[in-house]
């Protein structure tokens, strides 16, 4: 059968993003259970979530950038 192979950087990027989202969900759950999220307006929670997701994507892309080598 046909198998689609992803480059190692793509696999790393996927694993990094999954781990980052698990971290965000865990942190959000902890804040919810402690009652801190109940005191913060929903707009600020949404803004913080968008910033955290954007930061995670930027970090994942920056850390999975292939090395550029030059031949002399």
mmCIF file of N, CA and C in Angstrom:
data_model
loop_
_atom_site.group_PDB
_atom_site.id
_atom_site.type_symbol
_atom_site.label_atom_id
_atom_site.label_comp_id
_atom_site.label_asym_id
_atom_site.label_seq_id
_atom_site.Cartn_x
_atom_site.Cartn_y
_atom_site.Cartn_z
ATOM 1 N N UNK A 1 0.819 -1.187 0.000
ATOM 2 C CA UNK A 1 0.000 0.000 0.000
ATOM 3 C C UNK A 1 0.855 1.240 0.000
ATOM 4 N N UNK A 2 0.191 2.340 -0.165
ATOM 5 C CA UNK A 2 0.872 3.624 -0.153
ATOM 6 C C UNK A 2 1.019 4.132 1.273
ATOM 7 N N UNK A 3 2.192 4.631 1.574
ATOM 8 C CA UNK A 3 2.426 5.269 2.865
ATOM 9 C C UNK A 3 2.946 6.665 2.596
ATOM 10 N N UNK A 4 2.396 7.608 3.312
ATOM 11 C CA UNK A 4 2.863 8.981 3.181
ATOM 12 C C UNK A 4 3.845 9.245 4.305
ATOM 13 N N UNK A 5 5.046 9.615 3.950
ATOM 14 C CA UNK A 5 6.083 9.877 4.943
ATOM 15 C C UNK A 5 6.222 11.376 5.134
ATOM 16 N N UNK A 6 6.190 11.783 6.390
ATOM 17 C CA UNK A 6 6.404 13.188 6.708
ATOM 18 C C UNK A 6 7.875 13.407 7.014
ATOM 19 N N UNK A 7 8.403 14.539 6.626
ATOM 20 C CA UNK A 7 9.777 14.839 7.021
ATOM 21 C C UNK A 7 9.884 14.907 8.542
ATOM 22 N N UNK A 8 11.065 14.664 9.064
ATOM 23 C CA UNK A 8 11.233 14.641 10.518
ATOM 24 C C UNK A 8 10.890 15.986 11.148
ATOM 25 N N UNK A 9 11.127 17.089 10.439
ATOM 26 C CA UNK A 9 10.787 18.393 11.008
ATOM 27 C C UNK A 9 9.277 18.556 11.125
ATOM 28 N N UNK A 10 8.520 17.987 10.192
ATOM 29 C CA UNK A 10 7.074 18.093 10.265
ATOM 30 C C UNK A 10 6.553 17.281 11.446
ATOM 31 N N UNK A 11 7.109 16.093 11.676
ATOM 32 C CA UNK A 11 6.706 15.288 12.828
ATOM 33 C C UNK A 11 7.045 16.010 14.123
ATOM 34 N N UNK A 12 8.234 16.610 14.181
ATOM 35 C CA UNK A 12 8.639 17.353 15.369
ATOM 36 C C UNK A 12 7.690 18.515 15.620
ATOM 37 N N UNK A 13 7.326 19.222 14.578
ATOM 38 C CA UNK A 13 6.410 20.357 14.697
ATOM 39 C C UNK A 13 5.060 19.895 15.236
ATOM 40 N N UNK A 14 4.551 18.798 14.725
ATOM 41 C CA UNK A 14 3.267 18.275 15.176
ATOM 42 C C UNK A 14 3.316 17.857 16.641
ATOM 43 N N UNK A 15 4.350 17.137 17.018
ATOM 44 C CA UNK A 15 4.485 16.707 18.412
ATOM 45 C C UNK A 15 4.639 17.906 19.331
ATOM 46 N N UNK A 16 5.400 18.902 18.909
ATOM 47 C CA UNK A 16 5.599 20.106 19.706
ATOM 48 C C UNK A 16 4.275 20.824 19.926
ATOM 49 N N UNK A 17 3.492 20.988 18.855
ATOM 50 C CA UNK A 17 2.214 21.690 18.980
ATOM 51 C C UNK A 17 1.223 20.914 19.829
ATOM 52 N N UNK A 18 1.185 19.610 19.684
ATOM 53 C CA UNK A 18 0.284 18.803 20.515
ATOM 54 C C UNK A 18 0.662 18.948 21.988
ATOM 55 N N UNK A 19 1.944 18.860 22.278
ATOM 56 C CA UNK A 19 2.408 19.034 23.653
ATOM 57 C C UNK A 19 2.102 20.411 24.198
ATOM 58 N N UNK A 20 2.244 21.425 23.370
ATOM 59 C CA UNK A 20 1.961 22.787 23.792
ATOM 60 C C UNK A 20 0.477 22.961 24.114
ATOM 61 N N UNK A 21 -0.402 22.387 23.272
ATOM 62 C CA UNK A 21 -1.831 22.502 23.523
ATOM 63 C C UNK A 21 -2.246 21.716 24.767
ATOM 64 N N UNK A 22 -1.611 20.582 25.012
ATOM 65 C CA UNK A 22 -1.882 19.843 26.245
ATOM 66 C C UNK A 22 -1.476 20.678 27.454
ATOM 67 N N UNK A 23 -0.344 21.352 27.364
ATOM 68 C CA UNK A 23 0.103 22.241 28.433
ATOM 69 C C UNK A 23 -0.897 23.372 28.667
ATOM 70 N N UNK A 24 -1.377 23.998 27.584
ATOM 71 C CA UNK A 24 -2.354 25.079 27.724
ATOM 72 C C UNK A 24 -3.658 24.594 28.347
ATOM 73 N N UNK A 25 -4.114 23.421 27.919
ATOM 74 C CA UNK A 25 -5.352 22.875 28.479
ATOM 75 C C UNK A 25 -5.183 22.570 29.967
ATOM 76 N N UNK A 26 -4.047 22.007 30.334
ATOM 77 C CA UNK A 26 -3.783 21.713 31.742
ATOM 78 C C UNK A 26 -3.708 22.972 32.593
ATOM 79 N N UNK A 27 -3.049 23.997 32.074
ATOM 80 C CA UNK A 27 -2.961 25.261 32.814
ATOM 81 C C UNK A 27 -4.338 25.907 32.951
ATOM 82 N N UNK A 28 -5.111 25.877 31.865
ATOM 83 C CA UNK A 28 -6.464 26.435 31.926
ATOM 84 C C UNK A 28 -7.353 25.691 32.901
ATOM 85 N N UNK A 29 -7.243 24.372 32.914
ATOM 86 C CA UNK A 29 -8.025 23.554 33.835
ATOM 87 C C UNK A 29 -7.642 23.863 35.286
ATOM 88 N N UNK A 30 -6.358 24.003 35.549
ATOM 89 C CA UNK A 30 -5.895 24.330 36.902
ATOM 90 C C UNK A 30 -6.413 25.700 37.337
ATOM 91 N N UNK A 31 -6.373 26.680 36.431
ATOM 92 C CA UNK A 31 -6.891 28.007 36.768
ATOM 93 C C UNK A 31 -8.392 27.980 36.984
ATOM 94 N N UNK A 32 -9.098 27.149 36.204
ATOM 95 C CA UNK A 32 -10.548 27.041 36.353
ATOM 96 C C UNK A 32 -10.909 26.421 37.710
ATOM 97 N N UNK A 33 -10.214 25.334 38.055
ATOM 98 C CA UNK A 33 -10.494 24.648 39.310
ATOM 99 C C UNK A 33 -10.142 25.511 40.526
ATOM 100 N N UNK A 34 -9.150 26.363 40.400
ATOM 101 C CA UNK A 34 -8.770 27.217 41.524
ATOM 102 C C UNK A 34 -9.666 28.447 41.647
ATOM 103 N N UNK A 35 -10.509 28.691 40.642
ATOM 104 C CA UNK A 35 -11.442 29.812 40.705
ATOM 105 C C UNK A 35 -10.893 31.116 40.159
ATOM 106 N N UNK A 36 -9.683 31.087 39.660
ATOM 107 C CA UNK A 36 -9.071 32.316 39.144
ATOM 108 C C UNK A 36 -9.753 32.760 37.851
ATOM 109 N N UNK A 37 -10.100 31.804 36.985
ATOM 110 C CA UNK A 37 -10.722 32.167 35.707
ATOM 111 C C UNK A 37 -12.121 32.758 35.897
ATOM 112 N N UNK A 38 -12.769 32.434 37.006
ATOM 113 C CA UNK A 38 -14.091 32.988 37.276
ATOM 114 C C UNK A 38 -14.066 34.482 37.541
ATOM 115 N N UNK A 39 -12.908 35.002 37.959
ATOM 116 C CA UNK A 39 -12.779 36.423 38.282
ATOM 117 C C UNK A 39 -12.328 37.264 37.092
ATOM 118 N N UNK A 40 -11.876 36.627 36.015
ATOM 119 C CA UNK A 40 -11.355 37.341 34.849
ATOM 120 C C UNK A 40 -12.447 37.395 33.780
ATOM 121 N N UNK A 41 -12.697 38.583 33.200
ATOM 122 C CA UNK A 41 -13.705 38.673 32.127
ATOM 123 C C UNK A 41 -13.335 37.774 30.937
ATOM 124 N N UNK A 42 -14.347 37.250 30.266
ATOM 125 C CA UNK A 42 -14.164 36.322 29.164
ATOM 126 C C UNK A 42 -13.353 36.880 28.010
ATOM 127 N N UNK A 43 -13.467 38.178 27.776
ATOM 128 C CA UNK A 43 -12.720 38.807 26.685
ATOM 129 C C UNK A 43 -11.220 38.674 26.927
ATOM 130 N N UNK A 44 -10.783 38.882 28.161
ATOM 131 C CA UNK A 44 -9.360 38.796 28.466
ATOM 132 C C UNK A 44 -8.865 37.357 28.427
ATOM 133 N N UNK A 45 -9.736 36.419 28.763
ATOM 134 C CA UNK A 45 -9.363 35.010 28.651
ATOM 135 C C UNK A 45 -9.164 34.654 27.186
ATOM 136 N N UNK A 46 -10.066 35.123 26.322
ATOM 137 C CA UNK A 46 -9.944 34.856 24.880
ATOM 138 C C UNK A 46 -8.692 35.502 24.302
ATOM 139 N N UNK A 47 -8.412 36.734 24.697
ATOM 140 C CA UNK A 47 -7.208 37.423 24.215
ATOM 141 C C UNK A 47 -5.955 36.669 24.658
ATOM 142 N N UNK A 48 -5.908 36.248 25.916
ATOM 143 C CA UNK A 48 -4.763 35.488 26.417
ATOM 144 C C UNK A 48 -4.599 34.159 25.703
ATOM 145 N N UNK A 49 -5.722 33.494 25.397
ATOM 146 C CA UNK A 49 -5.655 32.213 24.688
ATOM 147 C C UNK A 49 -5.116 32.398 23.272
ATOM 148 N N UNK A 50 -5.559 33.444 22.587
ATOM 149 C CA UNK A 50 -5.067 33.712 21.227
ATOM 150 C C UNK A 50 -3.573 34.014 21.245
ATOM 151 N N UNK A 51 -3.138 34.798 22.215
ATOM 152 C CA UNK A 51 -1.714 35.117 22.329
ATOM 153 C C UNK A 51 -0.907 33.850 22.629
ATOM 154 N N UNK A 52 -1.409 33.009 23.537
ATOM 155 C CA UNK A 52 -0.692 31.778 23.888
ATOM 156 C C UNK A 52 -0.604 30.823 22.697
ATOM 157 N N UNK A 53 -1.689 30.698 21.936
ATOM 158 C CA UNK A 53 -1.666 29.835 20.755
ATOM 159 C C UNK A 53 -0.700 30.378 19.706
ATOM 160 N N UNK A 54 -0.742 31.689 19.476
ATOM 161 C CA UNK A 54 0.193 32.298 18.523
ATOM 162 C C UNK A 54 1.636 32.113 18.941
ATOM 163 N N UNK A 55 1.902 32.269 20.226
ATOM 164 C CA UNK A 55 3.265 32.079 20.735
ATOM 165 C C UNK A 55 3.714 30.629 20.548
ATOM 166 N N UNK A 56 2.815 29.702 20.796
ATOM 167 C CA UNK A 56 3.153 28.288 20.600
ATOM 168 C C UNK A 56 3.478 27.972 19.158
ATOM 169 N N UNK A 57 2.705 28.511 18.234
ATOM 170 C CA UNK A 57 2.974 28.282 16.813
ATOM 171 C C UNK A 57 4.301 28.904 16.413
ATOM 172 N N UNK A 58 4.566 30.127 16.878
ATOM 173 C CA UNK A 58 5.837 30.779 16.551
ATOM 174 C C UNK A 58 7.023 29.994 17.102
ATOM 175 N N UNK A 59 6.925 29.514 18.333
ATOM 176 C CA UNK A 59 8.015 28.737 18.920
ATOM 177 C C UNK A 59 8.219 27.417 18.187
ATOM 178 N N UNK A 60 7.119 26.780 17.799
ATOM 179 C CA UNK A 60 7.237 25.507 17.090
ATOM 180 C C UNK A 60 7.885 25.685 15.731
ATOM 181 N N UNK A 61 7.499 26.708 15.023
ATOM 182 C CA UNK A 61 8.076 26.948 13.697
ATOM 183 C C UNK A 61 9.549 27.342 13.817
ATOM 184 N N UNK A 62 9.856 28.184 14.787
ATOM 185 C CA UNK A 62 11.241 28.623 14.958
ATOM 186 C C UNK A 62 12.150 27.470 15.368
ATOM 187 N N UNK A 63 11.647 26.550 16.189
ATOM 188 C CA UNK A 63 12.499 25.458 16.654
ATOM 189 C C UNK A 63 12.600 24.331 15.640
ATOM 190 N N UNK A 64 11.716 24.295 14.651
ATOM 191 C CA UNK A 64 11.780 23.218 13.660
ATOM 192 C C UNK A 64 12.346 23.693 12.330
ATOM 193 N N UNK A 65 12.878 24.898 12.302
ATOM 194 C CA UNK A 65 13.464 25.448 11.083
ATOM 195 C C UNK A 65 14.672 24.619 10.676
ATOM 196 N N UNK A 66 14.728 24.168 9.448
ATOM 197 C CA UNK A 66 15.884 23.358 9.027
ATOM 198 C C UNK A 66 17.172 24.200 8.990
ATOM 199 N N UNK A 67 18.263 23.541 9.291
ATOM 200 C CA UNK A 67 19.549 24.218 9.253
ATOM 201 C C UNK A 67 19.963 24.469 7.811
ATOM 202 N N UNK A 68 20.479 25.642 7.556
ATOM 203 C CA UNK A 68 20.946 25.989 6.200
ATOM 204 C C UNK A 68 22.442 25.773 6.181
ATOM 205 N N UNK A 69 22.877 24.922 5.284
ATOM 206 C CA UNK A 69 24.308 24.659 5.164
ATOM 207 C C UNK A 69 24.781 25.188 3.807
ATOM 208 N N UNK A 70 25.996 25.622 3.775
ATOM 209 C CA UNK A 70 26.571 26.125 2.523
ATOM 210 C C UNK A 70 27.749 25.255 2.145
ATOM 211 N N UNK A 71 27.904 25.071 0.878
ATOM 212 C CA UNK A 71 29.060 24.323 0.360
ATOM 213 C C UNK A 71 30.103 25.321 -0.115
ATOM 214 N N UNK A 72 31.358 24.985 0.160
ATOM 215 C CA UNK A 72 32.408 25.868 -0.327
ATOM 216 C C UNK A 72 33.331 25.163 -1.275
#
